[in-house]
Structure formats: structure tokens, C-alpha cells
PDB file of C-alpha atoms in Angstrom:
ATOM      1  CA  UNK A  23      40.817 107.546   8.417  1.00 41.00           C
ATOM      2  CA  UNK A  24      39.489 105.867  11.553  1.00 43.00           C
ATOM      3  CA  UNK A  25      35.862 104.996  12.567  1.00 45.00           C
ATOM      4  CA  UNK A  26      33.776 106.827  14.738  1.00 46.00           C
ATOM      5  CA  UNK A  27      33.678 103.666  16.775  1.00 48.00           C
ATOM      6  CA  UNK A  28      37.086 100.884  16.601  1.00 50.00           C
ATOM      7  CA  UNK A  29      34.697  97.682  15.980  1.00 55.00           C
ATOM      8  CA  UNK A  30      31.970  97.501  13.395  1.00 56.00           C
ATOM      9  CA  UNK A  31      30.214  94.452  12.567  1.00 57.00           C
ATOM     10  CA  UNK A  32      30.798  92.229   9.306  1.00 56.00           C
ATOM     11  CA  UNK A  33      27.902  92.225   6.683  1.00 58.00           C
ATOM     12  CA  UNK A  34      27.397  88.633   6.554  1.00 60.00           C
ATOM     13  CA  UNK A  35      29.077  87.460   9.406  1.00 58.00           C
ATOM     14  CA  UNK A  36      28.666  87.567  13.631  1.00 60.00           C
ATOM     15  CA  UNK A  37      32.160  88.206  13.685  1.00 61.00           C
ATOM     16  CA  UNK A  38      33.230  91.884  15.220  1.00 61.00           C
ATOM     17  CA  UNK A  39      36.439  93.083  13.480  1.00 60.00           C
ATOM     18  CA  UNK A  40      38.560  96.223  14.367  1.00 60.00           C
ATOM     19  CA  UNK A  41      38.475  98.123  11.675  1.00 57.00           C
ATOM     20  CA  UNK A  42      40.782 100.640  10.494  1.00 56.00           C
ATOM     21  CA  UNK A  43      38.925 101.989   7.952  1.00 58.00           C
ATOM     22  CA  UNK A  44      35.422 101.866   6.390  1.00 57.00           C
ATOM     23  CA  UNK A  45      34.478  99.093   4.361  1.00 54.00           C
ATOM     24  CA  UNK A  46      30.985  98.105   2.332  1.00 62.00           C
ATOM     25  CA  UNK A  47      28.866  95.313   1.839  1.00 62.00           C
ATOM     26  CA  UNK A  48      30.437  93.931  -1.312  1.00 65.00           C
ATOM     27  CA  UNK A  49      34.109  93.752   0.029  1.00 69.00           C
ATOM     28  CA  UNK A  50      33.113  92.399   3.258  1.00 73.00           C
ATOM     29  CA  UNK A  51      33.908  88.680   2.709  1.00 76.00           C
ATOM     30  CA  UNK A  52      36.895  89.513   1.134  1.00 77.00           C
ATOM     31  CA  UNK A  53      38.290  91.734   3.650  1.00 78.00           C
ATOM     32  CA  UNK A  54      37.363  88.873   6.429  1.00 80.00           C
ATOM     33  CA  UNK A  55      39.525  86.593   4.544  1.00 81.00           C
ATOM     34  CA  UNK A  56      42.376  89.025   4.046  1.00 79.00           C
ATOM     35  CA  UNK A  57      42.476  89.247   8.179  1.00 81.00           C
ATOM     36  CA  UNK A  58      42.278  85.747   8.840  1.00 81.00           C
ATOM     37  CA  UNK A  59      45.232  84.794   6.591  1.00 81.00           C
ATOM     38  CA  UNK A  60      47.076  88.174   7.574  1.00 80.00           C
ATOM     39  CA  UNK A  61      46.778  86.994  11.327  1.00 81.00           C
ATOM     40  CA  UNK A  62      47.584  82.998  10.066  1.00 79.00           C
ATOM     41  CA  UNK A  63      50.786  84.452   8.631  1.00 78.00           C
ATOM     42  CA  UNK A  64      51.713  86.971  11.080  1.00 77.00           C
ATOM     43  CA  UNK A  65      51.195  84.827  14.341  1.00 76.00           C
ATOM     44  CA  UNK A  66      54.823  83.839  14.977  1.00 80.00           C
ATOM     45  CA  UNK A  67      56.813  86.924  14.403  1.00 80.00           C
ATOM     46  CA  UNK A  68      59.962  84.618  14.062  1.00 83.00           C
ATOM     47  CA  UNK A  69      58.542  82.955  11.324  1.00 82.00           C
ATOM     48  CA  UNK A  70      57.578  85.885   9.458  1.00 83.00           C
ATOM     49  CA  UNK A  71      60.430  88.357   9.344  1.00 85.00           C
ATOM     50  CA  UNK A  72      61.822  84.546   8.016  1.00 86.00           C
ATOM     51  CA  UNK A  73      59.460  84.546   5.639  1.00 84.00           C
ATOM     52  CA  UNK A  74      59.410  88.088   4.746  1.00 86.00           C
ATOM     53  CA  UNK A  75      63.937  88.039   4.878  1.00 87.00           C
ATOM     54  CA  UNK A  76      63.154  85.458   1.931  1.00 86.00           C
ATOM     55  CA  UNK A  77      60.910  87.709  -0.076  1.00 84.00           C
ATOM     56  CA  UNK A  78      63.055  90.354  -0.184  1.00 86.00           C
ATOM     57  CA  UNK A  79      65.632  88.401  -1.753  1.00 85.00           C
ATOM     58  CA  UNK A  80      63.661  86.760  -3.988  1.00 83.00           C
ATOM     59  CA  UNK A  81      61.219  89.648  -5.417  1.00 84.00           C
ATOM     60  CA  UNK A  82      63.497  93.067  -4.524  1.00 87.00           C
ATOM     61  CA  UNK A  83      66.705  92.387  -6.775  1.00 86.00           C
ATOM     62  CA  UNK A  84      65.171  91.855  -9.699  1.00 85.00           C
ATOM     63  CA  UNK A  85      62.476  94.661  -9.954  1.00 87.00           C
ATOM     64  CA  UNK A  86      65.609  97.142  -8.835  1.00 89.00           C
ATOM     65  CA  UNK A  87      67.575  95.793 -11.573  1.00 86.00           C
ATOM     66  CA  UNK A  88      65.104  96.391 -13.876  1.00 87.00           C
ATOM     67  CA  UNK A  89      64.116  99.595 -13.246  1.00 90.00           C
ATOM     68  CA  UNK A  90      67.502 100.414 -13.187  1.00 89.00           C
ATOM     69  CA  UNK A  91      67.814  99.617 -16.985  1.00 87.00           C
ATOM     70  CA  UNK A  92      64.677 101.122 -17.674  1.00 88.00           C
ATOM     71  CA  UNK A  93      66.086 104.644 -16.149  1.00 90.00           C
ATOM     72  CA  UNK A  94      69.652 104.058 -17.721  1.00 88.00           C
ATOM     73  CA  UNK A  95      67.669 103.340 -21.245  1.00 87.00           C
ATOM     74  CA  UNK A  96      65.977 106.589 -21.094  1.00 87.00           C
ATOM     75  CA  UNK A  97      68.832 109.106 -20.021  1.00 86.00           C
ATOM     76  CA  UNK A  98      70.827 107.127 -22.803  1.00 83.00           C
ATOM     77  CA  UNK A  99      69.463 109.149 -25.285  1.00 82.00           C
ATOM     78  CA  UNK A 100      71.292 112.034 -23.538  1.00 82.00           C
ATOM     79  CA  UNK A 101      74.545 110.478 -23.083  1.00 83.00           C
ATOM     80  CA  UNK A 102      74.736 109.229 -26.922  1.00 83.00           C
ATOM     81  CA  UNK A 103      74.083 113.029 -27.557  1.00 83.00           C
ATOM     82  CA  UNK A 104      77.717 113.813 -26.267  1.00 80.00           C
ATOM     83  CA  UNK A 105      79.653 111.533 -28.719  1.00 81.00           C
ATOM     84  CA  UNK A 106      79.012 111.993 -32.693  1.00 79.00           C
ATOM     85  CA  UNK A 107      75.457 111.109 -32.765  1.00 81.00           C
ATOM     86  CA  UNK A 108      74.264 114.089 -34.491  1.00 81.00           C
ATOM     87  CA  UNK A 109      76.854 114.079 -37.107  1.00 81.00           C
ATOM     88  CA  UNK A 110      76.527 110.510 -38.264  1.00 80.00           C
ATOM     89  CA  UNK A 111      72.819 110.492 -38.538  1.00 80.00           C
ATOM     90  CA  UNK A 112      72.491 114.206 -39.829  1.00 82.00           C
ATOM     91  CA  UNK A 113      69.888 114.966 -37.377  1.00 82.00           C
ATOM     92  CA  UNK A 114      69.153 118.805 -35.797  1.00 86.00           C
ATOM     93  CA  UNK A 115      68.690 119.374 -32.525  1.00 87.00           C
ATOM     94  CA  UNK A 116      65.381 119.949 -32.770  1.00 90.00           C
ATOM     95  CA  UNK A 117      64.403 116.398 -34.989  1.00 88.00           C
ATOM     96  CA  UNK A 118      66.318 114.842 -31.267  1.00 89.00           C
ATOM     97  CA  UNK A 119      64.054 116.796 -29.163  1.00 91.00           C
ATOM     98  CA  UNK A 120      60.809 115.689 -31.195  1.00 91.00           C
ATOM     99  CA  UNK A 121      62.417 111.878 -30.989  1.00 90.00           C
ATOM    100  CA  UNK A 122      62.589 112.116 -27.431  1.00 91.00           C
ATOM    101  CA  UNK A 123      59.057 113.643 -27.164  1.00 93.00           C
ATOM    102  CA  UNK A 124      57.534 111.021 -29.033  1.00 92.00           C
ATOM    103  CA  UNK A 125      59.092 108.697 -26.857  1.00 91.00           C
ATOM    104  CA  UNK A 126      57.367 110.520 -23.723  1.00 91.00           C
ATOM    105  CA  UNK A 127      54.088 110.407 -25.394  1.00 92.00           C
ATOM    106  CA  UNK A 128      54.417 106.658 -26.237  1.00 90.00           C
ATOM    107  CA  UNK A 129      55.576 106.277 -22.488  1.00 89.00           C
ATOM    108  CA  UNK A 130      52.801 108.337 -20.801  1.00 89.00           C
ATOM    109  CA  UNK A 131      49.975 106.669 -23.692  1.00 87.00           C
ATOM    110  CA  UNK A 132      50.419 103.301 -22.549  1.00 85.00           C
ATOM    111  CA  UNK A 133      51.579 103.269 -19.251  1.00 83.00           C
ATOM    112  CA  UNK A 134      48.010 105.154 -18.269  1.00 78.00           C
ATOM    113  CA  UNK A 135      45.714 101.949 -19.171  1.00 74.00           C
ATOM    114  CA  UNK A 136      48.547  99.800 -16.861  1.00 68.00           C
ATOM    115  CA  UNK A 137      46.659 101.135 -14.122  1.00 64.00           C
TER     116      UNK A 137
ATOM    117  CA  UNK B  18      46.661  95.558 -24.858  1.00 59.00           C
ATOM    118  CA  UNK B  19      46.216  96.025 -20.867  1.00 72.00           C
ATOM    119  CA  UNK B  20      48.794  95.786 -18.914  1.00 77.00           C
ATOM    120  CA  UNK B  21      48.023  94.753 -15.692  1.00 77.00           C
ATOM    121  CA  UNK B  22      45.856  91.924 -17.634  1.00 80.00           C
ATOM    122  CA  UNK B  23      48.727  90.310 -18.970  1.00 81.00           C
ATOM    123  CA  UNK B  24      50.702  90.521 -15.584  1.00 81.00           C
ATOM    124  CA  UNK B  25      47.865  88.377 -14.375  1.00 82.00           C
ATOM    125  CA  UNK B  26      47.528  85.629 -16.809  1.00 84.00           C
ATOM    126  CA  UNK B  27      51.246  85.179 -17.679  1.00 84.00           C
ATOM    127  CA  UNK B  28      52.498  85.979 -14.472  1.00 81.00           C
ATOM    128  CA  UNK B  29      55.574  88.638 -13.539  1.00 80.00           C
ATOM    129  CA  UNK B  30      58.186  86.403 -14.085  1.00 79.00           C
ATOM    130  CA  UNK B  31      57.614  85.653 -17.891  1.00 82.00           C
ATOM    131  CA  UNK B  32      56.342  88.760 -18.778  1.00 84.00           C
ATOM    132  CA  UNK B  33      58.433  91.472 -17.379  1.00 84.00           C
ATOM    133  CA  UNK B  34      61.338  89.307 -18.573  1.00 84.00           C
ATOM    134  CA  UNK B  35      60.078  89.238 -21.889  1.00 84.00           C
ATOM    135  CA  UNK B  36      59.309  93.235 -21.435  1.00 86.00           C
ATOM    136  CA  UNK B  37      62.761  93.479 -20.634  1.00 86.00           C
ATOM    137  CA  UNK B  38      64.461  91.675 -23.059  1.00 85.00           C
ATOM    138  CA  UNK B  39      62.093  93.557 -26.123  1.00 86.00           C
ATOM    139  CA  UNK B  40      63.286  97.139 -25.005  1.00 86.00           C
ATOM    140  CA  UNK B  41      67.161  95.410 -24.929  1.00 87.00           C
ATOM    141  CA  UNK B  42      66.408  94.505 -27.986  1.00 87.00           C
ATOM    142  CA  UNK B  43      65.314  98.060 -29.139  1.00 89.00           C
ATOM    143  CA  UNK B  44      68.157  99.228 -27.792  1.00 88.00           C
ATOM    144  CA  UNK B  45      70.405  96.952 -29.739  1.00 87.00           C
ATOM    145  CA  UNK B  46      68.938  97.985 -33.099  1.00 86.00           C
ATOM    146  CA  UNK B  47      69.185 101.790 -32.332  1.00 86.00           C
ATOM    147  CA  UNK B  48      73.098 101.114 -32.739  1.00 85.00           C
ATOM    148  CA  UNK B  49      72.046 100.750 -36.393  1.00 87.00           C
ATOM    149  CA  UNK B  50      70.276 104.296 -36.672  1.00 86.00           C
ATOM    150  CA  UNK B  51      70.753 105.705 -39.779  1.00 86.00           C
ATOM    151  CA  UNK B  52      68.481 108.645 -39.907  1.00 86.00           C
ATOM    152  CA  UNK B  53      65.864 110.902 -37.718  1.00 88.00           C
ATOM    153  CA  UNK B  54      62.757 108.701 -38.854  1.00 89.00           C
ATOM    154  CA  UNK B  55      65.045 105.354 -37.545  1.00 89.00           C
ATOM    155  CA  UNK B  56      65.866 107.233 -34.331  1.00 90.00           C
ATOM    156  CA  UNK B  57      61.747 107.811 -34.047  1.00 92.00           C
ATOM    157  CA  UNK B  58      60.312 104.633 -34.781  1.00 92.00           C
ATOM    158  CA  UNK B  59      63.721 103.374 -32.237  1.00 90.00           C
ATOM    159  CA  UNK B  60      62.226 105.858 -29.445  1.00 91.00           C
ATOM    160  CA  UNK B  61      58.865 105.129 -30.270  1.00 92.00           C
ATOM    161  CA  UNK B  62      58.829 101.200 -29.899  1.00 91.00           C
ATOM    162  CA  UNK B  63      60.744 101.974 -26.675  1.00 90.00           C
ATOM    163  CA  UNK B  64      58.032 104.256 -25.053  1.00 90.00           C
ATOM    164  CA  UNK B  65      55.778 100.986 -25.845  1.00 88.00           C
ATOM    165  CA  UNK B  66      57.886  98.540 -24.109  1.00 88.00           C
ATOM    166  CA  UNK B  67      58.971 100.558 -21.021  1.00 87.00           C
ATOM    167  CA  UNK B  68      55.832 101.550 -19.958  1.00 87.00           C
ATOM    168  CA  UNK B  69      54.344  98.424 -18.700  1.00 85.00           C
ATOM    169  CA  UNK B  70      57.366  97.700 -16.662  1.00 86.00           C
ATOM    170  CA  UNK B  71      56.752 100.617 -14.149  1.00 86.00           C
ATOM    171  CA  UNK B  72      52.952  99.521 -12.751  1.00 85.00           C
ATOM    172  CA  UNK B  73      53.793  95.625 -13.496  1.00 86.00           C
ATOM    173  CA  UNK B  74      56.348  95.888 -10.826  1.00 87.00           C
ATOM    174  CA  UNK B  75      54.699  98.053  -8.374  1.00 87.00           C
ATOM    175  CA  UNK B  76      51.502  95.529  -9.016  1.00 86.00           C
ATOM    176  CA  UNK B  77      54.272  92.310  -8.690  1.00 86.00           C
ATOM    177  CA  UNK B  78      55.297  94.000  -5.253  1.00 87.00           C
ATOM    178  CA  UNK B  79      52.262  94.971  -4.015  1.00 85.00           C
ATOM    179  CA  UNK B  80      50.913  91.443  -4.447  1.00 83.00           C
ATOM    180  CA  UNK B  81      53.779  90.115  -2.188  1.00 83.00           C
ATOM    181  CA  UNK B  82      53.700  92.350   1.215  1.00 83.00           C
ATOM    182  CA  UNK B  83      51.465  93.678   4.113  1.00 82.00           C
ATOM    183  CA  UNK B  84      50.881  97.483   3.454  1.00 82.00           C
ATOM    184  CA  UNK B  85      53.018  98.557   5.928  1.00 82.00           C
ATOM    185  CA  UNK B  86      55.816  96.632   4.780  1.00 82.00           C
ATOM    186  CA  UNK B  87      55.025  97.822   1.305  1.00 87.00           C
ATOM    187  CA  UNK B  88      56.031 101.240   2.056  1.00 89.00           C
ATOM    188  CA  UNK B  89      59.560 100.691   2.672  1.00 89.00           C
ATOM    189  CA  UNK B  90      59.827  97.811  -0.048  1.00 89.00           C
ATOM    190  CA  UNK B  91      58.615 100.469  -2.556  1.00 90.00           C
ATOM    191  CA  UNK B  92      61.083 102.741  -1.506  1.00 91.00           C
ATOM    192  CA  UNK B  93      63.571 100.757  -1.667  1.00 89.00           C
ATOM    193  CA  UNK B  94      62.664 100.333  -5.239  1.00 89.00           C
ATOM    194  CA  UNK B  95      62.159 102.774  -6.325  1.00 90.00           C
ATOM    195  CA  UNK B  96      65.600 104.568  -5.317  1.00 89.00           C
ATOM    196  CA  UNK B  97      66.955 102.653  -8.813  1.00 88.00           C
ATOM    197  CA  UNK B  98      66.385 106.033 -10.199  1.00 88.00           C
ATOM    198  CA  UNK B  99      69.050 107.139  -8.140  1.00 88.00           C
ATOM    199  CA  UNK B 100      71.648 105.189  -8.947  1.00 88.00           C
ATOM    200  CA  UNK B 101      70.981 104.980 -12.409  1.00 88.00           C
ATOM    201  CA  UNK B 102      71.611 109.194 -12.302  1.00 85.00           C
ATOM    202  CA  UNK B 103      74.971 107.632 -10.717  1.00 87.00           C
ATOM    203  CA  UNK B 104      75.831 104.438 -13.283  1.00 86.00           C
ATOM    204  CA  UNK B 105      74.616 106.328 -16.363  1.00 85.00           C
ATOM    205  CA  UNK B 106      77.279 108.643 -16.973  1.00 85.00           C
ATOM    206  CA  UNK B 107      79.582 105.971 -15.775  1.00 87.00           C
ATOM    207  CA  UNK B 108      78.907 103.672 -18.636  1.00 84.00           C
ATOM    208  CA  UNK B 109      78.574 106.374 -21.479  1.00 83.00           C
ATOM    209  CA  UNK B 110      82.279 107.310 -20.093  1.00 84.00           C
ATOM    210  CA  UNK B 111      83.266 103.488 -20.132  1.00 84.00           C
ATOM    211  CA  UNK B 112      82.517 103.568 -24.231  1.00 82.00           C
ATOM    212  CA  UNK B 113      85.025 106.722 -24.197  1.00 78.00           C
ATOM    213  CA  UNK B 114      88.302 104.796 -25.649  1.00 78.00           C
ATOM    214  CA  UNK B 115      86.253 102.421 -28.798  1.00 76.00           C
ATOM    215  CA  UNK B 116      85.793 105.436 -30.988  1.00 75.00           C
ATOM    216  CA  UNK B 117      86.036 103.780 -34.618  1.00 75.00           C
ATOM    217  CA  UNK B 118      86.186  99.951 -32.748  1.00 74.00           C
ATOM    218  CA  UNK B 119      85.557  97.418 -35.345  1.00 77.00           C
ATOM    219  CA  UNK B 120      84.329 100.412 -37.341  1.00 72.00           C
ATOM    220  CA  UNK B 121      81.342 101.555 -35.080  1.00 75.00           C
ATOM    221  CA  UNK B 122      81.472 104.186 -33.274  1.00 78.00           C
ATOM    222  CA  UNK B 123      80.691 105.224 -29.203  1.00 78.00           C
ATOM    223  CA  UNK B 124      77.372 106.183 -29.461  1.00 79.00           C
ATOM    224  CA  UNK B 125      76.955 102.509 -31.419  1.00 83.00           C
ATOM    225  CA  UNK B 126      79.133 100.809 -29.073  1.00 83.00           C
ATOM    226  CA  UNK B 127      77.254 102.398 -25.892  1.00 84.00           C
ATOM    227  CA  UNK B 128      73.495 101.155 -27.435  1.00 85.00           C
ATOM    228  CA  UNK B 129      75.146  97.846 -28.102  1.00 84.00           C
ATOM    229  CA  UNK B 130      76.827  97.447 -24.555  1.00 82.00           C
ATOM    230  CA  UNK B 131      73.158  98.447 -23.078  1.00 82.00           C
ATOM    231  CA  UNK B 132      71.143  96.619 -25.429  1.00 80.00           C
ATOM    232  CA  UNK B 133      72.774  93.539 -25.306  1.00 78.00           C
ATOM    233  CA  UNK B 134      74.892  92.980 -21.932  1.00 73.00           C
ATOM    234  CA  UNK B 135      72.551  93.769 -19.321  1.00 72.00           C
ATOM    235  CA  UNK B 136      68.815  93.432 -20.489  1.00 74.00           C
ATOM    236  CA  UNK B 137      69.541  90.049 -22.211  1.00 73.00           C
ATOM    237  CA  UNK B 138      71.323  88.115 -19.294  1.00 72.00           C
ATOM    238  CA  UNK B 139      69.232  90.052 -16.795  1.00 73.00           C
ATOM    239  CA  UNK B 140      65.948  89.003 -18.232  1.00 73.00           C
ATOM    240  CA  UNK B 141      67.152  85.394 -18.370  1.00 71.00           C
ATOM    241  CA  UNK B 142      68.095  85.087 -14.924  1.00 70.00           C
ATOM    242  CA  UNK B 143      65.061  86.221 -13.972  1.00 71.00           C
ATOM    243  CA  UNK B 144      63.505  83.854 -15.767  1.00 68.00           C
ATOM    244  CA  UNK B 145      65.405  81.168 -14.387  1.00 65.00           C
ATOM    245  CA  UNK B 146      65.483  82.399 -11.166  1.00 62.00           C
ATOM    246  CA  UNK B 147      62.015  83.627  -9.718  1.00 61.00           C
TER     247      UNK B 147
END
């Protein structure tokens, strides 16, 4: 992952950056900007474990929450199994395996284009 | 319909809220199952909704951090799966005692407690809120 040598010069620029990896032409402007604002942000450490304390309570709860429900939704199917599911809907054991599959292949069908 | 593009122009809060409150809805209806081809198009319309809630959160939290903060924020994360292994059984148990309840049954009371409780006012506090 590292360079043969720590500092390579910036297409487009006279600025030498240490780089940790390789980068190209197209994504050199970019990655110039992505330093300058990484080293704006991170210059007073106080400031940014602040910063970052504030993110975390803002961003983290929410996405855990919801994955949460999104894991409890799908091992529902399982639990409702237990109680008298398969009575009151006349349904075989094999019609609740093929409803579960199509709900894998409607999972794995779109979540693939979400990048 | 791309995921990710949507995430972009609407923004995570609006649209994994409204992700979030479609699949509660889902879940609501599949109280009201009534055969296997209900149960199918109930599973089905689920796949759809779920899946863009996986990478629109990873995207939302990898748009937020340095990578090597990332790391641990991810893990931290992703360890829902976890506890939802722990909570699940908990709340199918819960819906143990309101067999026959109004005249639905467990498995209808357990869809409607998961449907309607937590993706609902979850989703709208996030909406509020971030």
C-alpha cells in the first residue's frame, strides 16, 4: 500500500504531499482538497474529538436503531412461525420457505445496484 | 430506481425515514395475511424496501468520518445484528399472553407491535431530529 518513495508530487500543483497511497491525474485536485480541509479540521485535537463526540450522537443512534429493525423484521418471519401461523393461513412448510426465498432474492436484487 | 442516487438528492434524513416507515408499514399489513400468495407479495415488497437501507447507511456514515475513524463507527454499527439475535426472541415471547386479544391472534399481534410501534415513531424522530 505505500509508495516506493513517501512524497510524490501533485499533477497540477508545486505542492509535495505525503502520500499514502497512489493516486492519478484525474483525482489529484480532489485529493489536495480532501487534505487541506482534513488538516483545517483536525488541527486542534480538542476541537475535534468535540466535534467528532457530537457526531456520534447525532448520526450513530439512529442508523443502529434502524438496522436493528431491519434485522428484527427479517428473523420475524421465524418467530411468527412458532405461534399458529401455519394453521391460520393454511400454508406448508415448503410455500414459507419459497416466501422467505423470494424475500432474499428481492433483498439481494436491489440492494446490488445500491452500490 | 438507484439507491445511492436518491440518498444524494433527498438526503439520509428524509429518505431512510421514509424507507423505514414503508417496510413498518409492510409489516403492519402482513398482520392481515390471509393466504401463501399475501404472505409473498408481504415478503416480497419487504425485500424492496430493506435493501436500500443497508448501503444508504454505510454511504450516510461514510460521508461523516475520517477513514480511520470509520472503522470503529462501522463496527459499532453494525453490531445491531447482534442484539437484534438478543431482542428478537424477546419480543416474539412478549406477544406470548394476547393469544385471541381483540380476536387476533400472536403472530398478528407480534407484526402489529413491530409494524407499528417502533418503525413509525422511530422514523419520525429521525425526521425531526437529524
Amino acid at each position: 500500500m505505500d509508495d516506493s518513495k513517501n512524497v510524490e508530487m501533485q499533477v497540477g500543483t508545486t505542492i509535495e504531499v505525503q502520500a499514502p497511497f497512489m493516486t492519478d491525474a484525474v483525482h489529484a485536485a480532489e485529493y489536495v482538497e480532501y487534505l487541506r480541509l482534513k488538516d483545517h479540521f483536525t488541527a486542534d485535537p480538542k476541537a475535534h474529538r468535540s466535534m467528532i463526540l457530537r457526531l456520534d450522537a447525532r448520526i450513530l443512534p439512529f442508523l443502529f436503531m434502524y438496522y436493528l429493525l431491519n434485522s428484527i423484521d427479517r428473523s420475524n418471519a421465524g418467530n411468527v412461525k412458532i405461534y399458529t401461523f401455519m394453521e391460520d393461513t393454511n400454508m406448508t412448510n415448503t410455500q414459507f420457505n419459497l416466501a422467505l426465498t423470494w424475500f432474499i432474492i428481492m433483498y439481494a436484487m436491489f440492494e446490488a445496484p445500491s452500490k | 430506481m438507484n439507491d445511492s442516487m436518491m440518498l444524494r438528492r433527498i438526503g439520509p434524513r428524509i429518505w431512510l425515514s421514509s424507507l423505514v416507515i414503508c417496510w413498518g408499514c409492510v409489516t403492519l399489513g402482513g398482520a392481515w395475511v390471509k393466504s401463501y400468495h399475501d404472505f409473498v407479495i408481504c415478503r416480497v415488497l419487504l425485500g424492496l424496501f430493506e435493501a436500500g437501507m443497508y448501503q444508504g447507511c454505510f454511504y450516510t456514515i461514510s460521508c461523516w468520518y475520517l477513514p480511520n475513524e470509520l472503522q470503529s463507527r462501522c463496527a459499532w454499527w453494525y453490531s445491531a445484528t447482534l442484539l437484534s439475535g438478543a431482542f428478537g426472541g424477546l419480543l416474539a415471547y412478549a406477544v406470548g399472553p394476547l393469544q385471541d386479544h381483540h380476536g387476533l391472534r400472536q403472530w398478528q399481534w407480534l407484526f402489529i407491535m413491530e409494524g407499528m410501534d417502533y418503525h413509525c415513531q422511530l422514523a419520525i424522530w429521525m425526521g425531526i431530529h437529524c
